[in-house]
Amino acid sequence: MKLSFAGKTDTGLVRSVNQDSYYIDSEGRFFIVADGMGGHAGGQEASRIATEAIQSYLVEHWEGPEDTPLLLEQAFLIANQAILNDQLNHPERADMGTTGVVVVFRDEGRPWCANVGDSRLYRLHGSHLDQITQDQTWVAQAVQRKALTAEQARNHPWRHVLSQCLGREDLREIDILPVDVKPGDRLLLCSDGLTEELSDPLIAGPLKSIRPCEVAATALIEAAKEKGGRDNITIVIVTIDLK
C-alpha cells in the first residue's frame, strides 16, 4: 500500500503555548496526534510524553508476535503509565493529561486506529467524509443516549469535558478498531482545535480539492484560524495513493 502524508501544527490565535504533539513515522508505518491539557507546562509535557512513549513502543515491538490491536493497547497503556510516573516526579503537573489518536499500517491492506479522548480520525472516500473515531466526552455520551442532539452537543458548555484521557489511574477504555480504506481515500488525524472551528463539510472541502497533503493541511489550519483559531490546531493527512 503506497502512502503519501504530511503533518502540521499551529498554536492558533489565542493560546500562547502549543500543547499538541504529533509524530509521523518516516516509513509511513504509523501516525500519532495528541492534545495535552493541564496548564501550559503540563499539557505540553503530557502530549510529548505520550507521543514519545507510543512511538518508542511501536518501533520496538513492530516485528513482535502481538497482533495489531494488542500492540496498540499496550502502546497506550505504556504511554498512560509514563505520564503517571512523571506526575509522581513533578507534583506541579499532577493534573496533566492528553488525548491520543493513532493509525498504524501494519496489516497488509487494512490499517488500525486507537483513540483515547476527543482527537479524531476521519476518512474521506470520494466526496464523503466519515468520522471513524468516537469522541470520549460527556456530550458524545449524551448524544448516544439521545439526551442531546448533535447540534446541541456542538455548542454545549460541557463539550470539552473528557470521559477518558491518558494520564489517569482509572483509564479503562481504549477504542481500537480496523479502518477500511481504498486507493484514493484520505485519512485525517486532528486535534479538536480543528473540529471546534470547522464543521465536517468545511473540513471535507480542502481534503477533496487539494491533493498535496502538506498544502491541504496548511489550508485546513488557515481555515480554522479564520474561524477564530481559539485552540492549538494539529493535523496529519494520509493519502492512500492510486497505483
PDB file of C-alpha atoms in Angstrom:
ATOM      1  CA  MET A   1       0.000   0.000   0.000  1.00  0.00           C
ATOM      2  CA  LYS A   2       1.592   3.245  -1.174  1.00  0.00           C
ATOM      3  CA  LEU A   3       1.019   6.284   1.017  1.00  0.00           C
ATOM      4  CA  SER A   4       1.744   9.976   0.912  1.00  0.00           C
ATOM      5  CA  PHE A   5       1.457  12.016   4.092  1.00  0.00           C
ATOM      6  CA  ALA A   6       2.198  15.259   5.885  1.00  0.00           C
ATOM      7  CA  GLY A   7       1.574  16.869   9.259  1.00  0.00           C
ATOM      8  CA  LYS A   8       1.361  20.392  10.597  1.00  0.00           C
ATOM      9  CA  THR A   9       0.678  22.033  13.945  1.00  0.00           C
ATOM     10  CA  ASP A  10      -0.130  25.634  14.824  1.00  0.00           C
ATOM     11  CA  THR A  11      -0.549  27.435  18.148  1.00  0.00           C
ATOM     12  CA  GLY A  12      -3.648  29.231  16.861  1.00  0.00           C
ATOM     13  CA  LEU A  13      -4.599  32.825  17.516  1.00  0.00           C
ATOM     14  CA  VAL A  14      -5.421  32.775  21.249  1.00  0.00           C
ATOM     15  CA  ARG A  15      -3.158  30.341  23.087  1.00  0.00           C
ATOM     16  CA  SER A  16       0.430  31.356  23.854  1.00  0.00           C
ATOM     17  CA  VAL A  17       1.737  27.767  24.021  1.00  0.00           C
ATOM     18  CA  ASN A  18       1.172  24.781  21.760  1.00  0.00           C
ATOM     19  CA  GLN A  19       0.145  21.792  23.896  1.00  0.00           C
ATOM     20  CA  ASP A  20      -0.395  19.492  20.887  1.00  0.00           C
ATOM     21  CA  SER A  21       2.120  16.945  19.638  1.00  0.00           C
ATOM     22  CA  TYR A  22       2.250  14.752  16.580  1.00  0.00           C
ATOM     23  CA  TYR A  23       4.543  12.164  15.081  1.00  0.00           C
ATOM     24  CA  ILE A  24       4.847  10.730  11.575  1.00  0.00           C
ATOM     25  CA  ASP A  25       6.907   7.587  11.141  1.00  0.00           C
ATOM     26  CA  SER A  26       9.377   8.217   8.333  1.00  0.00           C
ATOM     27  CA  GLU A  27       8.482   4.860   6.764  1.00  0.00           C
ATOM     28  CA  GLY A  28       4.758   5.606   6.897  1.00  0.00           C
ATOM     29  CA  ARG A  29       4.045   2.781   9.339  1.00  0.00           C
ATOM     30  CA  PHE A  30       2.146   4.850  11.906  1.00  0.00           C
ATOM     31  CA  PHE A  31       0.868   8.331  12.707  1.00  0.00           C
ATOM     32  CA  ILE A  32       0.121   9.971  16.081  1.00  0.00           C
ATOM     33  CA  VAL A  33      -1.732  13.098  17.247  1.00  0.00           C
ATOM     34  CA  ALA A  34      -2.013  14.089  20.928  1.00  0.00           C
ATOM     35  CA  ASP A  35      -3.666  17.110  22.545  1.00  0.00           C
ATOM     36  CA  GLY A  36      -2.429  17.875  26.058  1.00  0.00           C
ATOM     37  CA  MET A  37      -4.226  19.528  28.951  1.00  0.00           C
ATOM     38  CA  GLY A  38      -3.417  20.622  32.485  1.00  0.00           C
ATOM     39  CA  GLY A  39      -1.788  24.023  32.210  1.00  0.00           C
ATOM     40  CA  HIS A  40       0.921  25.201  29.831  1.00  0.00           C
ATOM     41  CA  ALA A  41       3.744  23.028  31.127  1.00  0.00           C
ATOM     42  CA  GLY A  42       1.504  20.099  31.987  1.00  0.00           C
ATOM     43  CA  GLY A  43      -0.275  19.912  28.650  1.00  0.00           C
ATOM     44  CA  GLN A  44       2.936  20.220  26.691  1.00  0.00           C
ATOM     45  CA  GLU A  45       4.611  17.522  28.737  1.00  0.00           C
ATOM     46  CA  ALA A  46       1.670  15.110  28.676  1.00  0.00           C
ATOM     47  CA  SER A  47       1.287  15.176  24.897  1.00  0.00           C
ATOM     48  CA  ARG A  48       5.051  14.933  24.412  1.00  0.00           C
ATOM     49  CA  ILE A  49       5.425  12.017  26.828  1.00  0.00           C
ATOM     50  CA  ALA A  50       2.502  10.135  25.268  1.00  0.00           C
ATOM     51  CA  THR A  51       3.700  10.665  21.708  1.00  0.00           C
ATOM     52  CA  GLU A  52       7.250   9.582  22.514  1.00  0.00           C
ATOM     53  CA  ALA A  53       6.118   6.549  24.527  1.00  0.00           C
ATOM     54  CA  ILE A  54       3.733   5.326  21.821  1.00  0.00           C
ATOM     55  CA  GLN A  55       6.317   5.901  19.095  1.00  0.00           C
ATOM     56  CA  SER A  56       9.018   4.070  21.041  1.00  0.00           C
ATOM     57  CA  TYR A  57       6.792   1.090  21.861  1.00  0.00           C
ATOM     58  CA  LEU A  58       5.536   0.687  18.300  1.00  0.00           C
ATOM     59  CA  VAL A  59       9.038   0.786  16.843  1.00  0.00           C
ATOM     60  CA  GLU A  60      10.422  -1.653  19.410  1.00  0.00           C
ATOM     61  CA  HIS A  61       7.612  -4.179  19.045  1.00  0.00           C
ATOM     62  CA  TRP A  62       6.673  -3.703  15.373  1.00  0.00           C
ATOM     63  CA  GLU A  63       8.041  -7.091  14.346  1.00  0.00           C
ATOM     64  CA  GLY A  64       6.867  -8.807  17.531  1.00  0.00           C
ATOM     65  CA  PRO A  65       4.236 -11.523  17.900  1.00  0.00           C
ATOM     66  CA  GLU A  66       1.418  -9.324  19.222  1.00  0.00           C
ATOM     67  CA  ASP A  67      -1.476  -8.756  16.870  1.00  0.00           C
ATOM     68  CA  THR A  68      -2.109  -5.130  15.971  1.00  0.00           C
ATOM     69  CA  PRO A  69      -4.977  -4.471  18.429  1.00  0.00           C
ATOM     70  CA  LEU A  70      -2.836  -5.753  21.303  1.00  0.00           C
ATOM     71  CA  LEU A  71       0.159  -3.764  20.065  1.00  0.00           C
ATOM     72  CA  LEU A  72      -1.903  -0.582  20.121  1.00  0.00           C
ATOM     73  CA  GLU A  73      -3.436  -1.328  23.502  1.00  0.00           C
ATOM     74  CA  GLN A  74      -0.037  -1.917  25.060  1.00  0.00           C
ATOM     75  CA  ALA A  75       1.392   1.237  23.485  1.00  0.00           C
ATOM     76  CA  PHE A  76      -1.398   3.329  25.015  1.00  0.00           C
ATOM     77  CA  LEU A  77      -1.059   1.664  28.408  1.00  0.00           C
ATOM     78  CA  ILE A  78       2.696   2.312  28.379  1.00  0.00           C
ATOM     79  CA  ALA A  79       2.027   5.963  27.480  1.00  0.00           C
ATOM     80  CA  ASN A  80      -0.531   6.275  30.271  1.00  0.00           C
ATOM     81  CA  GLN A  81       1.926   4.872  32.815  1.00  0.00           C
ATOM     82  CA  ALA A  82       4.698   7.154  31.573  1.00  0.00           C
ATOM     83  CA  ILE A  83       2.520  10.190  32.267  1.00  0.00           C
ATOM     84  CA  LEU A  84       1.552   8.851  35.701  1.00  0.00           C
ATOM     85  CA  ASN A  85       5.239   8.337  36.531  1.00  0.00           C
ATOM     86  CA  ASP A  86       6.008  11.907  35.507  1.00  0.00           C
ATOM     87  CA  GLN A  87       3.158  13.179  37.673  1.00  0.00           C
ATOM     88  CA  LEU A  88       4.711  11.472  40.691  1.00  0.00           C
ATOM     89  CA  ASN A  89       8.074  13.091  39.989  1.00  0.00           C
ATOM     90  CA  HIS A  90       6.535  16.500  39.265  1.00  0.00           C
ATOM     91  CA  PRO A  91       3.546  17.157  41.563  1.00  0.00           C
ATOM     92  CA  GLU A  92       3.005  20.543  39.924  1.00  0.00           C
ATOM     93  CA  ARG A  93       1.873  18.596  36.845  1.00  0.00           C
ATOM     94  CA  ALA A  94      -0.376  16.175  38.739  1.00  0.00           C
ATOM     95  CA  ASP A  95      -3.482  17.145  36.780  1.00  0.00           C
ATOM     96  CA  MET A  96      -1.950  16.876  33.310  1.00  0.00           C
ATOM     97  CA  GLY A  97      -3.344  14.520  30.704  1.00  0.00           C
ATOM     98  CA  THR A  98      -3.650  14.139  26.975  1.00  0.00           C
ATOM     99  CA  THR A  99      -5.783  12.729  24.228  1.00  0.00           C
ATOM    100  CA  GLY A 100      -4.270  10.359  21.706  1.00  0.00           C
ATOM    101  CA  VAL A 101      -5.251   9.056  18.280  1.00  0.00           C
ATOM    102  CA  VAL A 102      -3.029   6.673  16.336  1.00  0.00           C
ATOM    103  CA  VAL A 103      -3.252   4.961  12.954  1.00  0.00           C
ATOM    104  CA  VAL A 104      -0.966   2.061  12.064  1.00  0.00           C
ATOM    105  CA  PHE A 105      -0.382   0.400   8.698  1.00  0.00           C
ATOM    106  CA  ARG A 106       0.894  -2.966   9.876  1.00  0.00           C
ATOM    107  CA  ASP A 107      -1.589  -5.496   8.485  1.00  0.00           C
ATOM    108  CA  GLU A 108      -1.462  -5.580   4.687  1.00  0.00           C
ATOM    109  CA  GLY A 109      -4.460  -3.813   3.204  1.00  0.00           C
ATOM    110  CA  ARG A 110      -6.079  -2.757   6.494  1.00  0.00           C
ATOM    111  CA  PRO A 111      -4.936  -0.036   8.878  1.00  0.00           C
ATOM    112  CA  TRP A 112      -5.998   0.036  12.524  1.00  0.00           C
ATOM    113  CA  CYS A 113      -6.652   3.010  14.755  1.00  0.00           C
ATOM    114  CA  ALA A 114      -6.683   3.582  18.501  1.00  0.00           C
ATOM    115  CA  ASN A 115      -8.179   6.524  20.339  1.00  0.00           C
ATOM    116  CA  VAL A 116      -8.488   7.999  23.821  1.00  0.00           C
ATOM    117  CA  GLY A 117     -10.177  11.375  24.289  1.00  0.00           C
ATOM    118  CA  ASP A 118     -11.526  13.635  21.571  1.00  0.00           C
ATOM    119  CA  SER A 119      -8.786  13.916  18.980  1.00  0.00           C
ATOM    120  CA  ARG A 120     -10.291  12.383  15.869  1.00  0.00           C
ATOM    121  CA  LEU A 121      -9.691  10.185  12.855  1.00  0.00           C
ATOM    122  CA  TYR A 122     -11.669  10.924   9.700  1.00  0.00           C
ATOM    123  CA  ARG A 123     -11.784   9.062   6.379  1.00  0.00           C
ATOM    124  CA  LEU A 124     -12.542  10.788   3.092  1.00  0.00           C
ATOM    125  CA  HIS A 125     -13.881   8.375   0.469  1.00  0.00           C
ATOM    126  CA  GLY A 126     -14.757  10.137  -2.763  1.00  0.00           C
ATOM    127  CA  SER A 127     -16.691  13.179  -1.598  1.00  0.00           C
ATOM    128  CA  HIS A 128     -17.930  11.597   1.639  1.00  0.00           C
ATOM    129  CA  LEU A 129     -16.245  12.342   4.972  1.00  0.00           C
ATOM    130  CA  ASP A 130     -16.757   9.848   7.819  1.00  0.00           C
ATOM    131  CA  GLN A 131     -15.720  10.315  11.439  1.00  0.00           C
ATOM    132  CA  ILE A 132     -14.123   6.979  12.303  1.00  0.00           C
ATOM    133  CA  THR A 133     -13.374   7.508  15.995  1.00  0.00           C
ATOM    134  CA  GLN A 134     -15.956   8.317  18.633  1.00  0.00           C
ATOM    135  CA  ASP A 135     -15.209  11.188  20.996  1.00  0.00           C
ATOM    136  CA  GLN A 136     -14.758  10.084  24.587  1.00  0.00           C
ATOM    137  CA  THR A 137     -16.566  13.102  26.033  1.00  0.00           C
ATOM    138  CA  TRP A 138     -19.569  13.785  28.217  1.00  0.00           C
ATOM    139  CA  VAL A 139     -21.514  15.314  25.325  1.00  0.00           C
ATOM    140  CA  ALA A 140     -20.760  12.410  22.961  1.00  0.00           C
ATOM    141  CA  GLN A 141     -22.154  10.014  25.552  1.00  0.00           C
ATOM    142  CA  ALA A 142     -25.210  12.258  25.930  1.00  0.00           C
ATOM    143  CA  VAL A 143     -25.768  12.136  22.163  1.00  0.00           C
ATOM    144  CA  GLN A 144     -25.524   8.338  22.204  1.00  0.00           C
ATOM    145  CA  ARG A 145     -28.165   8.282  24.954  1.00  0.00           C
ATOM    146  CA  LYS A 146     -30.248  10.725  22.864  1.00  0.00           C
ATOM    147  CA  ALA A 147     -30.154  13.205  25.731  1.00  0.00           C
ATOM    148  CA  LEU A 148     -28.645  15.770  23.335  1.00  0.00           C
ATOM    149  CA  THR A 149     -28.782  16.285  19.594  1.00  0.00           C
ATOM    150  CA  ALA A 150     -25.550  16.537  17.622  1.00  0.00           C
ATOM    151  CA  GLU A 151     -26.154  20.249  17.106  1.00  0.00           C
ATOM    152  CA  GLN A 152     -26.782  20.813  20.822  1.00  0.00           C
ATOM    153  CA  ALA A 153     -23.582  18.912  21.614  1.00  0.00           C
ATOM    154  CA  ARG A 154     -21.544  21.083  19.252  1.00  0.00           C
ATOM    155  CA  ASN A 155     -22.378  24.204  21.278  1.00  0.00           C
ATOM    156  CA  HIS A 156     -22.771  22.706  24.747  1.00  0.00           C
ATOM    157  CA  PRO A 157     -20.683  24.319  27.523  1.00  0.00           C
ATOM    158  CA  TRP A 158     -19.503  20.860  28.621  1.00  0.00           C
ATOM    159  CA  ARG A 159     -18.363  19.784  25.147  1.00  0.00           C
ATOM    160  CA  HIS A 160     -14.704  19.757  26.213  1.00  0.00           C
ATOM    161  CA  VAL A 161     -15.232  17.525  29.268  1.00  0.00           C
ATOM    162  CA  LEU A 162     -13.444  14.247  28.529  1.00  0.00           C
ATOM    163  CA  SER A 163     -14.672  10.922  29.870  1.00  0.00           C
ATOM    164  CA  GLN A 164     -11.236   9.365  29.239  1.00  0.00           C
ATOM    165  CA  CYS A 165      -7.709  10.633  28.730  1.00  0.00           C
ATOM    166  CA  LEU A 166      -4.153   9.405  29.079  1.00  0.00           C
ATOM    167  CA  GLY A 167      -2.610  10.232  32.434  1.00  0.00           C
ATOM    168  CA  ARG A 168      -5.273   8.734  34.713  1.00  0.00           C
ATOM    169  CA  GLU A 169      -5.163   5.747  37.065  1.00  0.00           C
ATOM    170  CA  ASP A 170      -8.707   4.840  36.040  1.00  0.00           C
ATOM    171  CA  LEU A 171      -8.034   4.599  32.286  1.00  0.00           C
ATOM    172  CA  ARG A 172     -10.388   1.816  31.258  1.00  0.00           C
ATOM    173  CA  GLU A 173     -11.373   2.341  27.649  1.00  0.00           C
ATOM    174  CA  ILE A 174      -9.039   2.458  24.643  1.00  0.00           C
ATOM    175  CA  ASP A 175     -11.074   2.368  21.455  1.00  0.00           C
ATOM    176  CA  ILE A 176      -9.345   0.156  18.886  1.00  0.00           C
ATOM    177  CA  LEU A 177     -10.814  -0.729  15.508  1.00  0.00           C
ATOM    178  CA  PRO A 178      -9.872  -1.582  11.927  1.00  0.00           C
ATOM    179  CA  VAL A 179     -10.300   1.060   9.228  1.00  0.00           C
ATOM    180  CA  ASP A 180     -11.479   0.123   5.755  1.00  0.00           C
ATOM    181  CA  VAL A 181      -9.649   2.113   3.084  1.00  0.00           C
ATOM    182  CA  LYS A 182      -9.433   2.022  -0.687  1.00  0.00           C
ATOM    183  CA  PRO A 183      -6.977   3.601  -3.126  1.00  0.00           C
ATOM    184  CA  GLY A 184      -7.687   7.314  -3.346  1.00  0.00           C
ATOM    185  CA  ASP A 185      -9.041   7.570   0.209  1.00  0.00           C
ATOM    186  CA  ARG A 186      -7.577  10.048   2.672  1.00  0.00           C
ATOM    187  CA  LEU A 187      -7.234   9.794   6.437  1.00  0.00           C
ATOM    188  CA  LEU A 188      -7.191  12.856   8.674  1.00  0.00           C
ATOM    189  CA  LEU A 189      -5.943  12.773  12.263  1.00  0.00           C
ATOM    190  CA  CYS A 190      -6.599  16.018  14.108  1.00  0.00           C
ATOM    191  CA  SER A 191      -6.882  17.713  17.477  1.00  0.00           C
ATOM    192  CA  ASP A 192     -10.099  19.454  18.467  1.00  0.00           C
ATOM    193  CA  GLY A 193      -8.605  22.813  17.572  1.00  0.00           C
ATOM    194  CA  LEU A 194      -9.698  21.946  14.037  1.00  0.00           C
ATOM    195  CA  THR A 195     -13.091  20.412  14.763  1.00  0.00           C
ATOM    196  CA  GLU A 196     -14.057  23.136  17.221  1.00  0.00           C
ATOM    197  CA  GLU A 197     -13.813  25.721  14.444  1.00  0.00           C
ATOM    198  CA  LEU A 198     -14.825  23.799  11.318  1.00  0.00           C
ATOM    199  CA  SER A 199     -17.857  21.622  10.644  1.00  0.00           C
ATOM    200  CA  ASP A 200     -17.365  18.348   8.794  1.00  0.00           C
ATOM    201  CA  PRO A 201     -18.384  19.855   5.408  1.00  0.00           C
ATOM    202  CA  LEU A 202     -15.818  22.618   5.837  1.00  0.00           C
ATOM    203  CA  ILE A 203     -13.175  20.032   6.688  1.00  0.00           C
ATOM    204  CA  ALA A 204     -14.114  17.891   3.698  1.00  0.00           C
ATOM    205  CA  GLY A 205     -13.709  20.759   1.205  1.00  0.00           C
ATOM    206  CA  PRO A 206      -9.903  21.136   1.252  1.00  0.00           C
ATOM    207  CA  LEU A 207      -9.432  17.375   1.650  1.00  0.00           C
ATOM    208  CA  LYS A 208     -11.358  16.825  -1.586  1.00  0.00           C
ATOM    209  CA  SER A 209      -9.983  19.699  -3.628  1.00  0.00           C
ATOM    210  CA  ILE A 210      -6.313  19.902  -2.620  1.00  0.00           C
ATOM    211  CA  ARG A 211      -4.253  16.798  -3.344  1.00  0.00           C
ATOM    212  CA  PRO A 212      -0.778  17.570  -1.902  1.00  0.00           C
ATOM    213  CA  CYS A 213      -1.059  16.563   1.755  1.00  0.00           C
ATOM    214  CA  GLU A 214       1.071  19.414   3.072  1.00  0.00           C
ATOM    215  CA  VAL A 215      -0.895  22.040   1.145  1.00  0.00           C
ATOM    216  CA  ALA A 216      -4.221  20.573   2.311  1.00  0.00           C
ATOM    217  CA  ALA A 217      -3.022  20.566   5.936  1.00  0.00           C
ATOM    218  CA  THR A 218      -1.981  24.211   5.676  1.00  0.00           C
ATOM    219  CA  ALA A 219      -5.327  25.154   4.116  1.00  0.00           C
ATOM    220  CA  LEU A 220      -7.267  23.476   6.930  1.00  0.00           C
ATOM    221  CA  ILE A 221      -5.227  25.211   9.609  1.00  0.00           C
ATOM    222  CA  GLU A 222      -5.685  28.587   7.956  1.00  0.00           C
ATOM    223  CA  ALA A 223      -9.435  27.942   7.648  1.00  0.00           C
ATOM    224  CA  ALA A 224      -9.637  27.114  11.368  1.00  0.00           C
ATOM    225  CA  LYS A 225      -7.739  30.287  12.211  1.00  0.00           C
ATOM    226  CA  GLU A 226     -10.073  32.350  10.048  1.00  0.00           C
ATOM    227  CA  LYS A 227     -12.950  30.978  12.151  1.00  0.00           C
ATOM    228  CA  GLY A 228     -11.250  32.071  15.374  1.00  0.00           C
ATOM    229  CA  GLY A 229      -8.281  29.760  15.995  1.00  0.00           C
ATOM    230  CA  ARG A 230      -9.127  29.557  19.685  1.00  0.00           C
ATOM    231  CA  ASP A 231      -7.075  26.442  20.349  1.00  0.00           C
ATOM    232  CA  ASN A 232      -3.956  24.735  19.094  1.00  0.00           C
ATOM    233  CA  ILE A 233      -4.553  23.041  15.741  1.00  0.00           C
ATOM    234  CA  THR A 234      -2.780  19.849  14.688  1.00  0.00           C
ATOM    235  CA  ILE A 235      -3.371  17.882  11.504  1.00  0.00           C
ATOM    236  CA  VAL A 236      -1.910  14.767   9.917  1.00  0.00           C
ATOM    237  CA  ILE A 237      -3.159  13.772   6.458  1.00  0.00           C
ATOM    238  CA  VAL A 238      -2.504  10.350   4.936  1.00  0.00           C
ATOM    239  CA  THR A 239      -3.442   9.608   1.328  1.00  0.00           C
ATOM    240  CA  ILE A 240      -3.777   6.042   0.064  1.00  0.00           C
ATOM    241  CA  ASP A 241      -2.303   6.663  -3.354  1.00  0.00           C
ATOM    242  CA  LEU A 242      -3.740   5.238  -6.544  1.00  0.00           C
ATOM    243  CA  LYS A 243      -1.347   2.731  -8.099  1.00  0.00           C
TER     244      LYS A 243
END
